């Protein structure tokens, strides 16, 4: 004997949809997820490993040297030489890294040009400033894309930075990734459990960041307890000794920097 289901179980009733504008969190959920995924560890593991022929400290010195050259010189020939060198370096990158560097440079460069657009239209000399800004952004995006957080810490150790500076940078980079992953998981949980529209949509944003603040406080207390238990006094282990090849790279960087600096005068 079969039992017939009631009509209200077999009839689908569509949810009423209002014409109210979706709140900020729902509109920008995907953008925020993409932004937070850049800080997640899974995003680093998804990309193919990049072979580093240059030590991290020399790469950092090269980027700082390029920024210094572009800031102190007004020679057009110097800009063309630096652009040519950047293009050669970009051609050596795998396609996934190349696309990321160019995309980030295009976005940040468009925003920078938009800020100086009125001056660019009124004064022709601003075009040189815009070109130098784009080159600086290109080098910064290249360094950020091809350098991991651990390599940044290694570069600071090799450059004999104070332990307090290394500690602040190390903790900031580590907990940016951890808090980014926590907030991403929190957003995904909220989106899965939310049905319909909230009467107070902006209250959800306050709850999310309140939870994030409490999680940050818990992380800080756990970190302090762990450092106290292990006897950490803020002194990092000695950096590994530089190889002979790294010393040759350093000599080459200093020589090229002096040549380009004299050329741009």
Short mmCIF file of C-alpha atoms in Angstrom, two decimals:
data_model
loop_
_atom_site.label_atom_id
_atom_site.label_comp_id
_atom_site.label_asym_id
_atom_site.label_seq_id
_atom_site.Cartn_x
_atom_site.Cartn_y
_atom_site.Cartn_z
CA UNK A 1 0.00 0.00 0.00
CA UNK A 2 1.52 3.29 -1.13
CA UNK A 3 1.10 6.50 0.79
CA UNK A 4 0.45 9.61 -1.19
CA UNK A 5 2.50 12.61 -0.18
CA UNK A 6 0.69 15.83 0.70
CA UNK A 7 0.45 18.48 -1.96
CA UNK A 8 2.56 20.94 0.00
CA UNK A 9 5.51 18.54 -0.17
CA UNK A 10 5.34 18.06 -3.92
CA UNK A 11 4.66 21.67 -4.85
CA UNK A 12 7.69 23.94 -5.14
CA UNK A 13 7.10 27.40 -3.78
CA UNK A 14 9.55 30.00 -5.04
CA UNK A 15 11.02 32.28 -2.46
CA UNK A 16 9.86 35.88 -2.70
CA UNK A 17 12.52 38.09 -4.22
CA UNK A 18 12.68 41.71 -3.34
CA UNK A 19 14.10 44.57 -5.32
CA UNK A 20 16.40 45.66 -2.56
CA UNK A 21 20.04 46.08 -3.38
CA UNK A 22 22.28 43.26 -2.19
CA UNK A 23 24.47 44.16 0.70
CA UNK A 24 28.17 44.84 0.44
CA UNK A 25 29.35 41.40 1.58
CA UNK A 26 27.24 39.49 -0.95
CA UNK A 27 28.29 41.80 -3.80
CA UNK A 28 32.01 41.49 -3.12
CA UNK A 29 32.22 37.92 -1.83
CA UNK A 30 34.12 36.58 -4.83
CA UNK A 31 36.48 39.57 -4.97
CA UNK A 32 37.25 39.22 -1.29
CA UNK A 33 37.83 35.48 -1.66
CA UNK A 34 40.27 36.03 -4.53
CA UNK A 35 42.10 38.65 -2.49
CA UNK A 36 42.36 36.39 0.55
CA UNK A 37 43.45 33.41 -1.53
CA UNK A 38 46.61 35.32 -2.43
CA UNK A 39 47.68 35.05 1.20
CA UNK A 40 46.71 31.40 1.61
CA UNK A 41 49.30 28.62 1.60
CA UNK A 42 47.28 26.56 -0.88
CA UNK A 43 47.75 29.27 -3.49
CA UNK A 44 51.54 29.01 -3.20
CA UNK A 45 51.48 25.22 -3.50
CA UNK A 46 49.23 25.32 -6.59
CA UNK A 47 51.84 27.14 -8.67
CA UNK A 48 54.80 25.28 -10.17
CA UNK A 49 58.09 25.76 -8.30
CA UNK A 50 60.31 28.51 -9.62
CA UNK A 51 64.02 27.88 -9.98
CA UNK A 52 65.95 30.67 -8.30
CA UNK A 53 69.35 31.24 -9.85
CA UNK A 54 69.90 34.41 -7.82
CA UNK A 55 69.99 34.50 -4.03
CA UNK A 56 67.05 36.31 -2.36
CA UNK A 57 69.24 39.05 -0.90
CA UNK A 58 70.67 39.93 -4.31
CA UNK A 59 67.21 40.04 -5.82
CA UNK A 60 66.12 42.43 -3.05
CA UNK A 61 69.19 44.61 -3.59
CA UNK A 62 68.52 44.66 -7.34
CA UNK A 63 64.93 45.87 -6.84
CA UNK A 64 66.03 48.55 -4.36
CA UNK A 65 68.80 49.62 -6.74
CA UNK A 66 66.38 49.99 -9.65
CA UNK A 67 64.01 52.08 -7.50
CA UNK A 68 66.92 54.27 -6.42
CA UNK A 69 68.13 54.74 -9.99
CA UNK A 70 64.68 55.69 -11.23
CA UNK A 71 64.20 58.12 -8.36
CA UNK A 72 67.51 59.97 -8.75
CA UNK A 73 67.88 60.17 -12.55
CA UNK A 74 65.95 61.87 -15.34
CA UNK A 75 67.71 60.28 -18.31
CA UNK A 76 65.45 58.72 -20.95
CA UNK A 77 68.20 56.33 -22.05
CA UNK A 78 68.39 54.93 -18.53
CA UNK A 79 64.67 54.18 -18.61
CA UNK A 80 65.00 52.30 -21.90
CA UNK A 81 67.94 50.25 -20.60
CA UNK A 82 66.06 49.30 -17.42
CA UNK A 83 62.96 48.43 -19.42
CA UNK A 84 65.03 46.24 -21.73
CA UNK A 85 66.56 44.44 -18.76
CA UNK A 86 63.11 43.90 -17.19
CA UNK A 87 61.74 42.46 -20.42
CA UNK A 88 64.64 40.01 -20.69
CA UNK A 89 64.03 38.86 -17.09
CA UNK A 90 60.29 38.51 -17.72
CA UNK A 91 60.93 36.31 -20.76
CA UNK A 92 62.71 33.80 -18.49
CA UNK A 93 59.63 33.35 -16.29
CA UNK A 94 57.12 30.52 -16.70
CA UNK A 95 53.82 31.60 -18.32
CA UNK A 96 51.80 31.47 -15.09
CA UNK A 97 54.22 33.86 -13.35
CA UNK A 98 54.49 36.08 -16.41
CA UNK A 99 50.72 36.51 -16.66
CA UNK A 100 50.45 37.32 -12.97
CA UNK A 101 53.21 39.95 -13.10
CA UNK A 102 51.76 41.65 -16.18
CA UNK A 103 48.20 41.57 -14.83
CA UNK A 104 49.17 43.07 -11.49
CA UNK A 105 51.34 45.71 -13.15
CA UNK A 106 48.50 46.67 -15.50
CA UNK A 107 46.03 47.05 -12.62
CA UNK A 108 48.33 49.01 -10.30
CA UNK A 109 49.73 51.04 -13.20
CA UNK A 110 46.25 52.04 -14.40
CA UNK A 111 45.37 53.18 -10.90
CA UNK A 112 48.60 55.20 -10.61
CA UNK A 113 48.11 56.84 -14.01
CA UNK A 114 44.53 57.67 -13.09
CA UNK A 115 45.75 59.57 -10.04
CA UNK A 116 48.17 61.72 -12.06
CA UNK A 117 45.97 62.05 -15.14
CA UNK A 118 45.10 65.75 -14.60
CA UNK A 119 48.78 66.68 -14.28
CA UNK A 120 49.61 64.45 -17.24
CA UNK A 121 47.21 66.38 -19.47
CA UNK A 122 48.45 69.79 -18.35
CA UNK A 123 52.18 69.18 -18.13
CA UNK A 124 54.22 67.12 -20.57
CA UNK A 125 57.03 66.57 -18.04
CA UNK A 126 54.74 64.39 -15.98
CA UNK A 127 54.95 61.71 -18.69
CA UNK A 128 58.49 60.90 -17.55
CA UNK A 129 57.26 60.57 -13.97
CA UNK A 130 54.48 58.23 -15.14
CA UNK A 131 56.95 56.05 -17.06
CA UNK A 132 59.24 55.81 -14.02
CA UNK A 133 56.28 54.91 -11.81
CA UNK A 134 55.25 52.09 -14.15
CA UNK A 135 58.79 50.70 -14.18
CA UNK A 136 58.94 50.78 -10.37
CA UNK A 137 55.59 48.97 -10.16
CA UNK A 138 56.81 46.38 -12.68
CA UNK A 139 59.88 45.60 -10.58
CA UNK A 140 57.91 45.49 -7.33
CA UNK A 141 55.31 43.14 -8.80
CA UNK A 142 58.04 40.92 -10.20
CA UNK A 143 59.69 40.67 -6.79
CA UNK A 144 56.40 40.06 -5.00
CA UNK A 145 55.35 37.33 -7.45
CA UNK A 146 58.63 35.44 -7.66
CA UNK A 147 59.68 35.67 -3.99
CA UNK A 148 58.15 33.66 -1.17
CA UNK A 149 57.78 34.86 2.40
CA UNK A 150 60.59 32.59 3.59
CA UNK A 151 62.93 34.02 0.98
CA UNK A 152 62.16 37.55 2.18
CA UNK A 153 63.22 36.58 5.72
CA UNK A 154 66.35 34.89 4.36
CA UNK A 155 67.21 38.03 2.39
CA UNK A 156 66.88 40.20 5.50
CA UNK A 157 69.13 37.81 7.44
CA UNK A 158 71.77 37.82 4.70
CA UNK A 159 71.72 41.64 4.68
CA UNK A 160 72.35 41.62 8.47
CA UNK A 161 69.19 43.48 9.38
CA UNK A 162 68.44 43.85 13.13
CA UNK A 163 66.65 40.91 14.72
CA UNK A 164 63.79 43.17 15.82
CA UNK A 165 63.08 44.15 12.18
CA UNK A 166 63.25 40.52 11.03
CA UNK A 167 60.94 39.45 13.87
CA UNK A 168 58.29 42.07 13.02
CA UNK A 169 58.37 41.22 9.30
CA UNK A 170 58.34 37.47 9.99
CA UNK A 171 55.36 37.58 12.36
CA UNK A 172 53.45 39.96 10.08
CA UNK A 173 53.87 37.78 6.99
CA UNK A 174 53.01 34.55 8.80
CA UNK A 175 49.88 35.86 10.49
CA UNK A 176 48.67 37.65 7.38
CA UNK A 177 48.42 34.22 5.76
CA UNK A 178 46.84 32.59 8.81
CA UNK A 179 44.27 35.33 9.33
CA UNK A 180 43.54 35.42 5.60
CA UNK A 181 42.80 31.69 5.58
CA UNK A 182 40.65 32.01 8.72
CA UNK A 183 38.62 34.89 7.29
CA UNK A 184 38.21 33.02 3.99
CA UNK A 185 36.86 29.94 5.79
CA UNK A 186 34.59 32.17 7.87
CA UNK A 187 33.15 33.83 4.76
CA UNK A 188 32.54 30.49 3.10
CA UNK A 189 30.75 29.19 6.22
CA UNK A 190 28.56 32.30 6.39
CA UNK A 191 27.63 32.06 2.70
CA UNK A 192 26.66 28.38 3.07
CA UNK A 193 24.51 28.93 6.15
CA UNK A 194 22.81 32.15 5.07
CA UNK A 195 19.33 31.83 3.54
CA UNK A 196 17.42 34.81 2.23
CA UNK A 197 18.21 38.38 3.10
CA UNK A 198 19.29 39.76 6.42
CA UNK A 199 17.36 42.62 8.00
CA UNK A 200 20.62 44.21 9.07
CA UNK A 201 23.13 43.28 6.34
CA UNK A 202 25.93 45.57 7.49
CA UNK A 203 25.80 44.05 10.96
CA UNK A 204 27.31 40.87 9.46
CA UNK A 205 30.45 42.77 8.47
CA UNK A 206 30.90 43.97 12.04
CA UNK A 207 30.42 40.44 13.36
CA UNK A 208 33.00 39.06 10.93
CA UNK A 209 35.67 41.58 11.82
CA UNK A 210 34.83 41.26 15.51
CA UNK A 211 35.42 37.52 15.26
CA UNK A 212 38.62 38.18 13.34
CA UNK A 213 39.83 40.53 16.09
CA UNK A 214 39.16 37.93 18.79
CA UNK A 215 41.00 35.31 16.71
CA UNK A 216 43.93 37.71 16.31
CA UNK A 217 44.06 38.20 20.08
CA UNK A 218 44.05 34.43 20.63
CA UNK A 219 46.87 34.02 18.10
CA UNK A 220 48.92 36.72 19.87
CA UNK A 221 48.48 35.11 23.30
CA UNK A 222 49.34 31.64 21.95
CA UNK A 223 52.40 33.04 20.19
CA UNK A 224 53.63 34.75 23.36
CA UNK A 225 53.10 31.57 25.39
CA UNK A 226 54.94 29.48 22.77
CA UNK A 227 57.90 31.88 22.65
CA UNK A 228 58.06 31.97 26.45
CA UNK A 229 57.94 28.17 26.69
CA UNK A 230 60.71 27.72 24.13
CA UNK A 231 62.94 30.44 25.55
CA UNK A 232 62.84 32.66 22.47
CA UNK A 233 64.65 35.94 23.18
CA UNK A 234 64.30 37.54 19.75
CA UNK A 235 67.61 36.29 18.33
CA UNK A 236 67.41 34.46 15.00
CA UNK A 237 69.93 31.77 14.03
CA UNK A 238 72.87 32.86 11.96
CA UNK A 239 72.22 33.14 8.25
CA UNK A 240 73.90 30.57 5.99
CA UNK A 241 77.23 31.59 4.54
CA UNK A 242 77.22 33.15 1.11
CA UNK A 243 78.57 31.13 -1.77
CA UNK A 244 81.25 32.28 -4.15
CA UNK A 245 78.66 32.57 -6.91
CA UNK A 246 76.61 34.93 -4.73
CA UNK A 247 79.65 37.13 -4.20
CA UNK A 248 80.15 37.34 -7.96
CA UNK A 249 76.50 38.35 -8.33
CA UNK A 250 77.00 41.08 -5.73
CA UNK A 251 80.05 42.39 -7.55
CA UNK A 252 78.14 42.38 -10.83
CA UNK A 253 75.20 44.23 -9.26
CA UNK A 254 77.44 46.94 -7.80
CA UNK A 255 79.24 47.36 -11.13
CA UNK A 256 76.01 47.65 -13.13
CA UNK A 257 74.49 50.02 -10.57
CA UNK A 258 77.53 52.35 -10.71
CA UNK A 259 77.56 52.27 -14.51
CA UNK A 260 73.87 53.09 -14.82
CA UNK A 261 74.10 55.78 -12.15
CA UNK A 262 76.95 57.51 -13.98
CA UNK A 263 75.15 57.09 -17.29
CA UNK A 264 72.02 58.75 -15.97
CA UNK A 265 73.78 61.85 -14.66
#
